[in-house]
Structure formats: structure tokens, C-alpha cells
PDB file of C-alpha atoms in Angstrom:
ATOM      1  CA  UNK A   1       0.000   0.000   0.000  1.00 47.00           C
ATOM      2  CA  UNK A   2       2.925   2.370   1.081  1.00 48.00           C
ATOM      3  CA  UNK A   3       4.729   1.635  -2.290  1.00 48.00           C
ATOM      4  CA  UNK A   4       1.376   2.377  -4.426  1.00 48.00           C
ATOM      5  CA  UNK A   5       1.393   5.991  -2.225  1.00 50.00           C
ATOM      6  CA  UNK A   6       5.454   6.471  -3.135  1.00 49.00           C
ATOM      7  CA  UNK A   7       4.686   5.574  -6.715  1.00 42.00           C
ATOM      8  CA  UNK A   8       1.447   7.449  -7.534  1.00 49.00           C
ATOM      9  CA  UNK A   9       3.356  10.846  -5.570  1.00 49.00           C
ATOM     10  CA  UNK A  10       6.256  10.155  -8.124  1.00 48.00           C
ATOM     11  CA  UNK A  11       3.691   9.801 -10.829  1.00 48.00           C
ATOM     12  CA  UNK A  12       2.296  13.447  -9.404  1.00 76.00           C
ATOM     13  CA  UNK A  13       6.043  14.764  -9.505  1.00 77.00           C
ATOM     14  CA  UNK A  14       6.747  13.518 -13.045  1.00 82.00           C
ATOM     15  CA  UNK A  15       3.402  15.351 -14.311  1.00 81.00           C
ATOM     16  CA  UNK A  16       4.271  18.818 -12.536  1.00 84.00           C
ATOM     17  CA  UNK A  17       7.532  18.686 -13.585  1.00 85.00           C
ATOM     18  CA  UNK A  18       6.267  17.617 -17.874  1.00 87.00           C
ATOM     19  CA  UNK A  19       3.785  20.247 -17.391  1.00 85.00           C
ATOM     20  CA  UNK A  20       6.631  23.295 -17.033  1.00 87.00           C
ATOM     21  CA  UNK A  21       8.624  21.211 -19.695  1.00 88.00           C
ATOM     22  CA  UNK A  22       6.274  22.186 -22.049  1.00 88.00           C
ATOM     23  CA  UNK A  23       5.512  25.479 -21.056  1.00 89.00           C
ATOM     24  CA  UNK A  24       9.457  25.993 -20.798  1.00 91.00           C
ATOM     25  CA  UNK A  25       9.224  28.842 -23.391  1.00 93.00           C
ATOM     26  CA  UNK A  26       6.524  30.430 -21.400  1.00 91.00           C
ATOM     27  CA  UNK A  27       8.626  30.703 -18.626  1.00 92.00           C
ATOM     28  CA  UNK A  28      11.426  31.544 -20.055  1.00 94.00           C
ATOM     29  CA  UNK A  29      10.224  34.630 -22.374  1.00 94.00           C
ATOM     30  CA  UNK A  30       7.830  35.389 -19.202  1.00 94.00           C
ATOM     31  CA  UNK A  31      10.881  35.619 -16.885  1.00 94.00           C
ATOM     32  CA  UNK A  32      13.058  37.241 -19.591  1.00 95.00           C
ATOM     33  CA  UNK A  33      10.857  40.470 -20.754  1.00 95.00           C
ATOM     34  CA  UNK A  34       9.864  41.354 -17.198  1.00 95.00           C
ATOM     35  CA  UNK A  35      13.929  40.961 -16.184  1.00 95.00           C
ATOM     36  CA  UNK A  36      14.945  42.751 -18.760  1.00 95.00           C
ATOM     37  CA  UNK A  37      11.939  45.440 -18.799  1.00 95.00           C
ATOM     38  CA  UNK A  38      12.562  45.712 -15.153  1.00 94.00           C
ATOM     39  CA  UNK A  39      16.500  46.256 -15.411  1.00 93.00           C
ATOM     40  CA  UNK A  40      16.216  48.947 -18.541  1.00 94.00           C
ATOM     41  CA  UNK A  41      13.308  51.222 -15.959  1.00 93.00           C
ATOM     42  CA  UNK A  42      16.415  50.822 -12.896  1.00 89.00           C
ATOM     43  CA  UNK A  43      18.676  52.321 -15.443  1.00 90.00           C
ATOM     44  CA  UNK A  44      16.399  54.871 -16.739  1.00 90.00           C
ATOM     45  CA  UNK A  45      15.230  56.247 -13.487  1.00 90.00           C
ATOM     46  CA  UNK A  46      16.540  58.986 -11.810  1.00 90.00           C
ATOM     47  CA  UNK A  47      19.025  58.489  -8.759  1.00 93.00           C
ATOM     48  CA  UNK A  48      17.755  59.507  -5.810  1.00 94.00           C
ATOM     49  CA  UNK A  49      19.906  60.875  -3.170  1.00 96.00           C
ATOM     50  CA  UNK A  50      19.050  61.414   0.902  1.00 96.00           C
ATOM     51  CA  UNK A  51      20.161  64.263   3.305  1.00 97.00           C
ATOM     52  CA  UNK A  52      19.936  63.623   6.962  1.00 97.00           C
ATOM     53  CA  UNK A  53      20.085  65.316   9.960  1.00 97.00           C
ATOM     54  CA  UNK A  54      19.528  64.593  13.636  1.00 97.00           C
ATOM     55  CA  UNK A  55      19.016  67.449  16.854  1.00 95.00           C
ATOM     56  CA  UNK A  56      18.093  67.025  20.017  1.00 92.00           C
ATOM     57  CA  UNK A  57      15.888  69.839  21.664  1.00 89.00           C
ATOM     58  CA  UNK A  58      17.174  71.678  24.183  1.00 82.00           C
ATOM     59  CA  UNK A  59      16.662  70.935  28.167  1.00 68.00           C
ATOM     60  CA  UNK A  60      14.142  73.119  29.211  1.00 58.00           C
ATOM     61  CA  UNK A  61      15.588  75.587  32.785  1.00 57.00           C
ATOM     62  CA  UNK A  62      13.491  75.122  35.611  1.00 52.00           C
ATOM     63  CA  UNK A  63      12.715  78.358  36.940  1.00 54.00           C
ATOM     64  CA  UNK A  64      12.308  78.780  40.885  1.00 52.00           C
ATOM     65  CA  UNK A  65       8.646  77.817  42.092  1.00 48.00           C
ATOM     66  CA  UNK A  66       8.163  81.401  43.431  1.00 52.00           C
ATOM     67  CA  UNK A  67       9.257  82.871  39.993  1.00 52.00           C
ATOM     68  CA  UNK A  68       7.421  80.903  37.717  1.00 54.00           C
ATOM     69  CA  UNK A  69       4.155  81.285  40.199  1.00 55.00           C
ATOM     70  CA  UNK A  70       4.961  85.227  40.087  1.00 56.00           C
ATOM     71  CA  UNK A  71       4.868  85.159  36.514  1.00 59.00           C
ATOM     72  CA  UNK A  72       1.777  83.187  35.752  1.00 59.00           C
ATOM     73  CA  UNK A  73      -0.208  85.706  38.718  1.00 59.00           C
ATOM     74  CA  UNK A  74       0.894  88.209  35.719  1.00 59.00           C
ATOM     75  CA  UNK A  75      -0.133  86.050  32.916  1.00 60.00           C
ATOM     76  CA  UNK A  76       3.027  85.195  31.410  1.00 64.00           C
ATOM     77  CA  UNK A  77       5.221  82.176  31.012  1.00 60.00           C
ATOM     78  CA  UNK A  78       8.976  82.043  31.816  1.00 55.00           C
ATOM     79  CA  UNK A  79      10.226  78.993  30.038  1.00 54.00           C
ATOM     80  CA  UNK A  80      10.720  79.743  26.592  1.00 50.00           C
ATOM     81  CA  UNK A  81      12.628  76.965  24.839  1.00 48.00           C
ATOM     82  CA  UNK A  82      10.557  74.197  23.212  1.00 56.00           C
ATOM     83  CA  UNK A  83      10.056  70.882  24.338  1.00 73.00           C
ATOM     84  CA  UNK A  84      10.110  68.098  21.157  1.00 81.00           C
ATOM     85  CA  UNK A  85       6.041  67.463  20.594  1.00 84.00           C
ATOM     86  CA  UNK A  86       6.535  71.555  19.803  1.00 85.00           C
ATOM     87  CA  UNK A  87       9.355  71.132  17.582  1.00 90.00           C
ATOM     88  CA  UNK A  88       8.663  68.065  15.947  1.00 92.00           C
ATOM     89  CA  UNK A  89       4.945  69.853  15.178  1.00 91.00           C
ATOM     90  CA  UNK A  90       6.846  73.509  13.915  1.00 93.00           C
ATOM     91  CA  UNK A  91       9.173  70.788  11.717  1.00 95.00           C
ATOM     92  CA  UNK A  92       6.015  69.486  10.211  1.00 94.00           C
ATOM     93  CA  UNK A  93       4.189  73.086   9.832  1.00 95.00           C
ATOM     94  CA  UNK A  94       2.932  75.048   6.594  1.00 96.00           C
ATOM     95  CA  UNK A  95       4.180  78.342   7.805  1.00 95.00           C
ATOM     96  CA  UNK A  96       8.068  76.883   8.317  1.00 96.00           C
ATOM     97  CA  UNK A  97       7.439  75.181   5.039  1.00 96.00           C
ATOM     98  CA  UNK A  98       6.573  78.522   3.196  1.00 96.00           C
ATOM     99  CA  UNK A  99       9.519  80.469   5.122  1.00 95.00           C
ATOM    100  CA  UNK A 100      11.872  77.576   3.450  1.00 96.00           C
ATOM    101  CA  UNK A 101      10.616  77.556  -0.192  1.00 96.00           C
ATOM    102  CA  UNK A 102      10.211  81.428  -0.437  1.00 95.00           C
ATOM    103  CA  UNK A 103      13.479  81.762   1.419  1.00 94.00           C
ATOM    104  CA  UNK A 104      15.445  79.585  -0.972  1.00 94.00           C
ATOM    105  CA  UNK A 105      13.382  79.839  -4.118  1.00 93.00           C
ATOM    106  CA  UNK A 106      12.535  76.393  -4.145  1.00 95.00           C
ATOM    107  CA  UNK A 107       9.548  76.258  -6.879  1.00 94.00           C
ATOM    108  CA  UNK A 108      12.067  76.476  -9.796  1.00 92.00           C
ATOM    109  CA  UNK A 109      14.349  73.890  -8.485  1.00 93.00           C
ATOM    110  CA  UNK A 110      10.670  71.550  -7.477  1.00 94.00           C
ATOM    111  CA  UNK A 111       8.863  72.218 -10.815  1.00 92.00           C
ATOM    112  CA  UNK A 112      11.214  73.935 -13.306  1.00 87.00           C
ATOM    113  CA  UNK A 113       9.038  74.594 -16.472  1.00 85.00           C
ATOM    114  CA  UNK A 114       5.722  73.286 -14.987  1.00 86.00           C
ATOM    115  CA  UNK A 115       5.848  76.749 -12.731  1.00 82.00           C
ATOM    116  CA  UNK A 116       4.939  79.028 -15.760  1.00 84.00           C
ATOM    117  CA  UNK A 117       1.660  80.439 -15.826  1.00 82.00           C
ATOM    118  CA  UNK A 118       0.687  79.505 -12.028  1.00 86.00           C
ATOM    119  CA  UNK A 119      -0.071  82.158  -9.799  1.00 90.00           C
ATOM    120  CA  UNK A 120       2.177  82.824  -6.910  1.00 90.00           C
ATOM    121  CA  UNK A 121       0.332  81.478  -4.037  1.00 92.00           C
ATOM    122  CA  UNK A 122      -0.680  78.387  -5.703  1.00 94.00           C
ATOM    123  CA  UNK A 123       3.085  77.937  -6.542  1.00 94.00           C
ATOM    124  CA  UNK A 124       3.847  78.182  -2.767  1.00 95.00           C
ATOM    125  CA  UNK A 125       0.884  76.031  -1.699  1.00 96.00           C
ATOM    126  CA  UNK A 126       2.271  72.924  -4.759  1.00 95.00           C
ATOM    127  CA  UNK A 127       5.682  73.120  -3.037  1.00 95.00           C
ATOM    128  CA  UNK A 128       4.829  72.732   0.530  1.00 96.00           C
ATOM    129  CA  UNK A 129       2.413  69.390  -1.016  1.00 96.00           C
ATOM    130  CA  UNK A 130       5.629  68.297  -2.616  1.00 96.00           C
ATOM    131  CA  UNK A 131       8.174  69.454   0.359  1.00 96.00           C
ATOM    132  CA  UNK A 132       5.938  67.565   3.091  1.00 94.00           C
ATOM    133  CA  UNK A 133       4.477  64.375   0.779  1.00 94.00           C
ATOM    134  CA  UNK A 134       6.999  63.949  -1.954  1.00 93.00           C
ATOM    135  CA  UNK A 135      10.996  64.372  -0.421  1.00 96.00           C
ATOM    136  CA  UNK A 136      10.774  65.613   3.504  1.00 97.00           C
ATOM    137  CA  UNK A 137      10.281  63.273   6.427  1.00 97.00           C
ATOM    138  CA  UNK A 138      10.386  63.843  10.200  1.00 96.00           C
ATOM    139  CA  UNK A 139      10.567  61.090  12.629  1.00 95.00           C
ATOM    140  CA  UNK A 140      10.030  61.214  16.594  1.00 92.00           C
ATOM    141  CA  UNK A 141      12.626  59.171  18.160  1.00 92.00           C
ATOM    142  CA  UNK A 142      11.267  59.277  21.786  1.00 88.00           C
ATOM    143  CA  UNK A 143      13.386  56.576  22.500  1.00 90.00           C
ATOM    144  CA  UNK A 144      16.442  58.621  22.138  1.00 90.00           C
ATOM    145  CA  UNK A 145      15.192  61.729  22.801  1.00 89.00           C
ATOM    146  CA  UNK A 146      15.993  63.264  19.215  1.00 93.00           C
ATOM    147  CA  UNK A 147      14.200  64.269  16.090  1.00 95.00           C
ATOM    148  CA  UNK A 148      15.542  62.703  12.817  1.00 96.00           C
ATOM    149  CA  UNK A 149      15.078  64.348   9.617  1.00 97.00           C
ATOM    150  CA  UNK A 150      15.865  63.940   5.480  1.00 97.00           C
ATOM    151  CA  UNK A 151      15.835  65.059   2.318  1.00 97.00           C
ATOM    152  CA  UNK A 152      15.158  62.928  -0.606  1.00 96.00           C
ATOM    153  CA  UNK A 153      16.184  64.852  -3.705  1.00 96.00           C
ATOM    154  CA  UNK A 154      17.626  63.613  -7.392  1.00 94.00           C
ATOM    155  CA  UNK A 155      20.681  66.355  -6.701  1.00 95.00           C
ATOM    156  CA  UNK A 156      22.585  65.430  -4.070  1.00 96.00           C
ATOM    157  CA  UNK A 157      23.900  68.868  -3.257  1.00 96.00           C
ATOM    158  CA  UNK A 158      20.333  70.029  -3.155  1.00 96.00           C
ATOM    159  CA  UNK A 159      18.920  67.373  -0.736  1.00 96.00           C
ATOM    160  CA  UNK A 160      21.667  68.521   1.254  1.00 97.00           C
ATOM    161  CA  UNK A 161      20.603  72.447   1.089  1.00 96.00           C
ATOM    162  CA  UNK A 162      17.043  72.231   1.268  1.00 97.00           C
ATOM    163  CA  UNK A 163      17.631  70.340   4.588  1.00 97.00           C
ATOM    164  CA  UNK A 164      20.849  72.835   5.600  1.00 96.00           C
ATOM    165  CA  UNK A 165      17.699  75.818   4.633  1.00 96.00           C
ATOM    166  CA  UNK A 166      14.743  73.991   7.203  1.00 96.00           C
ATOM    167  CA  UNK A 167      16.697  73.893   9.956  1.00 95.00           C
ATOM    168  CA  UNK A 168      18.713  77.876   9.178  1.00 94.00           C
ATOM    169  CA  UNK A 169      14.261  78.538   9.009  1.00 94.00           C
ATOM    170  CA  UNK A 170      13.325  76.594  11.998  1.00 93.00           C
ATOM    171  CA  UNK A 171      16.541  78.362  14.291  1.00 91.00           C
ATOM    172  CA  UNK A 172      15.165  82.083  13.034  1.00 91.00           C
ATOM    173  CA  UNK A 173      11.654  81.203  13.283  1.00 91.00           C
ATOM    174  CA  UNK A 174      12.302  79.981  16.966  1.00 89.00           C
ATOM    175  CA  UNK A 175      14.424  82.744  18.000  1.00 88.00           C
ATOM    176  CA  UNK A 176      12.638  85.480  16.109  1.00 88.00           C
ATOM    177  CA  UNK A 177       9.511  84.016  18.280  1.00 87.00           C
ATOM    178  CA  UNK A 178      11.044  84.167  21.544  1.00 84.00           C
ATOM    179  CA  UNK A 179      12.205  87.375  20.890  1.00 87.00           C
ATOM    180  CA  UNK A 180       8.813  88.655  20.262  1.00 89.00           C
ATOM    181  CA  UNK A 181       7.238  87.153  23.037  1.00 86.00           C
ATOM    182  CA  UNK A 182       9.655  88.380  25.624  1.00 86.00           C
ATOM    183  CA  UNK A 183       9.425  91.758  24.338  1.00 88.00           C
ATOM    184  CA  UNK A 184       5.785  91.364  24.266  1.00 87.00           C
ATOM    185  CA  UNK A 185       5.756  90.590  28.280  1.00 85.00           C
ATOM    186  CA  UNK A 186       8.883  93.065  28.859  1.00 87.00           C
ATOM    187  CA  UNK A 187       6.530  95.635  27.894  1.00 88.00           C
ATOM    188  CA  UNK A 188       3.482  93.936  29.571  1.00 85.00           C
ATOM    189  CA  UNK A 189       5.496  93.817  33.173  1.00 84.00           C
ATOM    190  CA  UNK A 190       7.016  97.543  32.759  1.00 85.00           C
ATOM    191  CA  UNK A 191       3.267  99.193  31.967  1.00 84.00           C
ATOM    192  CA  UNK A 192       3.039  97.193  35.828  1.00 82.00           C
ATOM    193  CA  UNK A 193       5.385  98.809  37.436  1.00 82.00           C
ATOM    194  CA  UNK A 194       3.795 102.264  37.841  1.00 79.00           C
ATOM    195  CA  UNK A 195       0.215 100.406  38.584  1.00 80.00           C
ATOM    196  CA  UNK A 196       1.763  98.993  41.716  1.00 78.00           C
ATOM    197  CA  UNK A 197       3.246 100.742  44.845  1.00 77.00           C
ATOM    198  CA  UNK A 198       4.370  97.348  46.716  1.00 77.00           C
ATOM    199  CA  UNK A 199       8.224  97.791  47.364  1.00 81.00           C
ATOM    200  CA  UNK A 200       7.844  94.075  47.001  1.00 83.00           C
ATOM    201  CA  UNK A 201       5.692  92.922  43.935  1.00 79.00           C
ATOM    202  CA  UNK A 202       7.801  95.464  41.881  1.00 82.00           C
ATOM    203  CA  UNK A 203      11.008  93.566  43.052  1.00 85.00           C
ATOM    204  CA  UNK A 204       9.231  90.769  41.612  1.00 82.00           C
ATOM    205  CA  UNK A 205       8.482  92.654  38.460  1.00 81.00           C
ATOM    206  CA  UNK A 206      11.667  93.795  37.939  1.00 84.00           C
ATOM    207  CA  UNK A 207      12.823  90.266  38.490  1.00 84.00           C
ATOM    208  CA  UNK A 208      10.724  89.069  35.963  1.00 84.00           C
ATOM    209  CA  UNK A 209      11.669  91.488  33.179  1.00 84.00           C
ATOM    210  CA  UNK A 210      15.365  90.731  33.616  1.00 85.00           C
ATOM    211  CA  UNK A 211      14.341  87.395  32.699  1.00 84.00           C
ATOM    212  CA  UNK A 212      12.843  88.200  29.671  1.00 84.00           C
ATOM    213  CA  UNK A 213      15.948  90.519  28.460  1.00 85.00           C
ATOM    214  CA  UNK A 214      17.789  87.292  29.342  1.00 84.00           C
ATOM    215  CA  UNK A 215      15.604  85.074  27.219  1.00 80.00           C
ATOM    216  CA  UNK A 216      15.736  87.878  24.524  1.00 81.00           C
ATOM    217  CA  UNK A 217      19.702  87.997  24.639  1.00 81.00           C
ATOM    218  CA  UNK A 218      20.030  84.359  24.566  1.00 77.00           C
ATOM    219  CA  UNK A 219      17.561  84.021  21.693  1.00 75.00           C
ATOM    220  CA  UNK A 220      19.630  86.528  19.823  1.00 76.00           C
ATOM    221  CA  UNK A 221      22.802  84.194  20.072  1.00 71.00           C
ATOM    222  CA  UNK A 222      20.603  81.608  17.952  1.00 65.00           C
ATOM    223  CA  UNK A 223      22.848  78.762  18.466  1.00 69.00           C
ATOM    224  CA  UNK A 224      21.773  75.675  20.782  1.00 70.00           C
ATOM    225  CA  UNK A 225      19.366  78.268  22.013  1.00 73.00           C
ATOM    226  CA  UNK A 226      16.149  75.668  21.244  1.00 81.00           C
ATOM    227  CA  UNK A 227      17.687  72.927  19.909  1.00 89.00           C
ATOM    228  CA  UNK A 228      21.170  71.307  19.325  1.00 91.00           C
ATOM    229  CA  UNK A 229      22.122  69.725  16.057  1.00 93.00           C
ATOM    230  CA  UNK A 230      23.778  66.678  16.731  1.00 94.00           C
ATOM    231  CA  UNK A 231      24.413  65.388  12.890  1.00 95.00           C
ATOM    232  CA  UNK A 232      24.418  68.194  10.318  1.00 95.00           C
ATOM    233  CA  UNK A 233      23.526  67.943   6.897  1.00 96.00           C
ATOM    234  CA  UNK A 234      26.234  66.748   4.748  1.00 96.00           C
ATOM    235  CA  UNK A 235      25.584  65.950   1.088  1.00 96.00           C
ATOM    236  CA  UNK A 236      25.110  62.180   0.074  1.00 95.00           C
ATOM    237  CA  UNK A 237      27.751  60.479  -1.628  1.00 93.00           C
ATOM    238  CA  UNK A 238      25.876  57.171  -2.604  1.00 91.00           C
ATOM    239  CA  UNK A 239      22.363  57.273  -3.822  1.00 91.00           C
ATOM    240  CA  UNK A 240      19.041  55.915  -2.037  1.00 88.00           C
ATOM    241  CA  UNK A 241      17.534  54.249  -4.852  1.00 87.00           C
ATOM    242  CA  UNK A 242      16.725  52.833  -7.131  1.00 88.00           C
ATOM    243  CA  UNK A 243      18.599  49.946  -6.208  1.00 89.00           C
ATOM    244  CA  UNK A 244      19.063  47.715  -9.252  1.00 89.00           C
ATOM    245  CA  UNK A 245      20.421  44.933  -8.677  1.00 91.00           C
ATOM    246  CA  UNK A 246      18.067  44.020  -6.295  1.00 93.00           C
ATOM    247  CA  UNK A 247      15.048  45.293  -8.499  1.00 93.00           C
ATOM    248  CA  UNK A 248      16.569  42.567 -11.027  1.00 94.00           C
ATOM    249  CA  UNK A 249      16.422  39.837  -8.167  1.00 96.00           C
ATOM    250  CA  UNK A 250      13.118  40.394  -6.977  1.00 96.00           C
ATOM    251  CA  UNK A 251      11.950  40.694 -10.427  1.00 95.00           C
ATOM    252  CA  UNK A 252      13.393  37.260 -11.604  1.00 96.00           C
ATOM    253  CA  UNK A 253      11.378  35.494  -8.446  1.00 96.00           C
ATOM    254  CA  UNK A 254       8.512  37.182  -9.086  1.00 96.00           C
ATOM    255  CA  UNK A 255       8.116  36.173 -12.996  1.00 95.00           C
ATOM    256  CA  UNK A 256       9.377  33.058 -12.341  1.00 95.00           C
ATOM    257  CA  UNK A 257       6.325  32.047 -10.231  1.00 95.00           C
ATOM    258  CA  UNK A 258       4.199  33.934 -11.986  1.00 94.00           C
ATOM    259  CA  UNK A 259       5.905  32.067 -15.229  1.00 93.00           C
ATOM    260  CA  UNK A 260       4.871  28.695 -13.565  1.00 93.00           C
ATOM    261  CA  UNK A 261       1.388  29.816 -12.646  1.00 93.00           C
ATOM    262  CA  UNK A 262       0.873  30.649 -15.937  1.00 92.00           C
ATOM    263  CA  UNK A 263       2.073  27.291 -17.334  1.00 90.00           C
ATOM    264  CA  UNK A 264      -0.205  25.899 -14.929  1.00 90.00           C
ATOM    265  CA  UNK A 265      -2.962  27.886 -16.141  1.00 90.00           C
ATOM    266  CA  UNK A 266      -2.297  27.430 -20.340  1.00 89.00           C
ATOM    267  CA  UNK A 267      -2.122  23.438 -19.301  1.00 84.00           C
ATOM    268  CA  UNK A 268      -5.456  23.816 -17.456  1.00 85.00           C
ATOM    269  CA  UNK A 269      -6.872  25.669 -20.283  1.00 86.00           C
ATOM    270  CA  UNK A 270      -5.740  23.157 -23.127  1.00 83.00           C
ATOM    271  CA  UNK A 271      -7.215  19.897 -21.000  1.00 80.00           C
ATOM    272  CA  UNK A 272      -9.899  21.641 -20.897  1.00 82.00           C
ATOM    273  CA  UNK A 273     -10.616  22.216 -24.625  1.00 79.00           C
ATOM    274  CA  UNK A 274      -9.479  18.576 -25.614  1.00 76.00           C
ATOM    275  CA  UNK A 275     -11.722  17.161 -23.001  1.00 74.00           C
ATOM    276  CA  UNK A 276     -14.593  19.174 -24.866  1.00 73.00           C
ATOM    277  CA  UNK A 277     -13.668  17.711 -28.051  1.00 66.00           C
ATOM    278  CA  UNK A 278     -13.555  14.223 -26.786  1.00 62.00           C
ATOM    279  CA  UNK A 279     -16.414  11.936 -28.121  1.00 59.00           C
ATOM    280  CA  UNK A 280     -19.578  11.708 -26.365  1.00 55.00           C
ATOM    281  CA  UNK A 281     -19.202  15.522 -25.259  1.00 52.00           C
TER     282      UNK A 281
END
């Protein structure tokens, strides 16, 4: 009984393996246009280079309880510096996206020809689409506490200068911010000062706007004032993609099986006819 099993299983074998015999040239010419289709499109498409960059926000200072409760009886806030859900969200924003492509004319360099005839704002409105969908990424690494970023570009020098341009943006935007808002309660806490004739709450007040010239000051440095860059930009020497030698592997698998599942499906289709044809059908 066991040899009967053995023999009709090498039987079973002996079929599969006459059924691909004569679908051979199936295969092959199945296998061979889709290898060589797929290696001519590697070679044709563009290379595609990627920029990265890595920073770390800055530690934000803990002011003294009695300050920081001093300062929110006025209706201000002392710490200034971002935390990362703040950063990583400005990274990710329109209005830093606008500031880059206006600030480094970036719709020529995005859409070249295709920019004639558009008006401005739609120009602006196409490159943030393409900055934030097409080539830009931001990542969250919570893990290690830092904020990863790229630029996937066909010019390697550009990938490089776009991302060297969002993070020049994202330091004056920041500081340019804090600025503003310091001077903003600077002015707030000195229109106090006259309004109240405690020796004591305008020691507080004057406290408090020394803090803010100190924010302003340190906001004017620019550097490591919100966040640190721990891996500049540095333009790619080896592109991203496409990768063709493994686009050439993966295709050769693929039409392979899908060679032999079409053999299987031509020999299905021709039993099928002759059984039609047979006598008494």
C-alpha cells in the first residue's frame, strides 16, 4: 500500500515537472521580458539621493517655584525653549514650510518649467504638497530623545541644502519668536510697574523682566538656544535608490512564479478544450 502511495506521488512529480517542460518557453520569455523590462526602468530612473540630519531639543531651565508662580499671577510664562512634541509639530508646519521655499526659491528647483503660468500662491501652496508628501520626512525618536530628519532629492547637493535651509528657518523662526514674546511681556510687566506701589511685587516685576531681556539675549545668540544639532547635513555620496540589482532579483522570483502559474494555467486551459472535443461531449 505504502509503495502504491510512493509511486502514484512520483507519478504526481513527473506530471508537474512535464507540465513546465512544455511550457518551458513560457517561462522563459515570461521571466526574460519582465527581467529585462525591469533592469532597462532601474537604469532609466533617476538616482535619488538622501540628506539627513539629527538634533536634540534643548533641556528646558526650571525656573524657581516662586518665579514661575509670580509670573503666571501676571499672565506670562517664563520657560521659553521648546520641548520636542513643539518642535517636531513647527518641523512638520505650513508656515516653516513657506519660510523655506520662499526663502530659498525652491519652486524652480521643485517644478522647473511646470511653474509658468501659475499664480504665486498656488506655486507656494504645490511646493509645501511636494516638500511635506513627496521628499521631507520627520521622525520622533522618543526613545532617544531626538528628532531625525531627510531630504530625498535627485541632486545630491540640493537634498543637502534644502535640509541645511529647514533647519537655518526653523533656528530664526524659533528665536525670532522668543524674541517677540519676551518683548511682548517686557513691555506687559514695565506698563506694571507704575500700577503697583508694593516695594515688594515690583522687586518681583523687575525680576521678571530681567528674565525676559535674558531670554531675549540668549535668543539673539541663535545657536543651541532651542535645539542642538547633533548630525548636520552633509551631502550624500551614494544614492538611495533605485537599487538595481536588487530590483533585477526580486523581479526574476517574481516572474518566475508567476511564469509557472501561468504554465499551470495554459495546461489547465488546453485539457480543458481537448476534453470538450472528446467523443460523447
Amino acid at each position: 500500500m505504502q509503495e502504491k502511495e510512493e509511486y502514484r506521488s512520483e507519478i504526481n512529480l513527473l506530471d508537474y515537472i512535464n507540465i513546465l517542460a512544455r511550457h518551458k518557453n513560457l517561462i522563459i520569455i515570461t521571466v526574460a521580458i519582465t527581467v529585462v523590462a525591469t533592469a532597462i526602468i532601474s537604469f532609466l530612473s533617476p538616482k535619488i539621493y538622501e540628506a539627513k540630519a539629527v538634533i536634540m531639543p534643548v533641556a528646558q531651565s526650571q525656573e524657581p517655584s516662586g518665579m514661575s508662580a509670580v509670573a503666571l499671577q501676571f499672565g506670562i510664562t517664563t520657560n521659553q525653549t521648546s520641548n520636542t512634541s513643539e518642535l517636531f509639530s513647527l518641523l512638520q508646519s505650513n508656515i516653516l514650510m513657506e519660510r523655506v521655499i520662499i526663502k530659498n526659491n525652491l519652486v524652480p528647483v521643485f517644478f522647473g518649467e511646470e511653474a509658468k503660468g501659475k499664480k504665486e500662491n498656488e506655486l507656494i501652496w504645490d511646493g509645501i504638497r511636494y516638500l511635506k508628501n513627496s521628499i521631507y520626512k520627520v521622525r520622533d525618536n522618543k526613545r532617544d530623545g531626538i528628532i531625525e530628519l531627510s531630504v530625498e532629492f535627485k541632486d545630491p547637493e540640493m537634498s543637502a541644502s534644502i535640509l541645511t535651509g529647514i533647519l537655518a528657518e526653523l533656528t530664526d523662526y524659533m528665536s525670532s519668536e522668543a524674541k517677540r514674546v519676551a518683548a511682548t511681556n517686557k513691555n506687559y510687566l514695565e506698563s506694571l510697574i507704575d500700577k503697583n506701589s508694593d516695594p515688594l511685587i515690583k522687586q518681583k516685576i523687575y525680576a521678571l523682566i530681567a528674565r525676559q531681556i535674558e531670554v531675549s539675549m540668549m535668543a539673539e545668540v541663535k545657536e543651541n538656544f532651542a535645539f542642538k544639532i547633533l548630525d548636520p547635513p552633509k551631502i550624500p555620496d551614494r544614492k538611495m535608490r533605485p537599487h538595481i540589482s536588487m530590483n533585477i532579483m526580486l523581479s526574476f522570483i517574481i516572474s518566475l512564479v508567476g511564469g509557472i502559474c501561468l504554465a499551470f494555467i495554459m495546461e489547465h486551459i488546453e485539457r480543458s478544450k481537448k476534453s470538450m472535443h472528446k467523443p460523447g461531449n
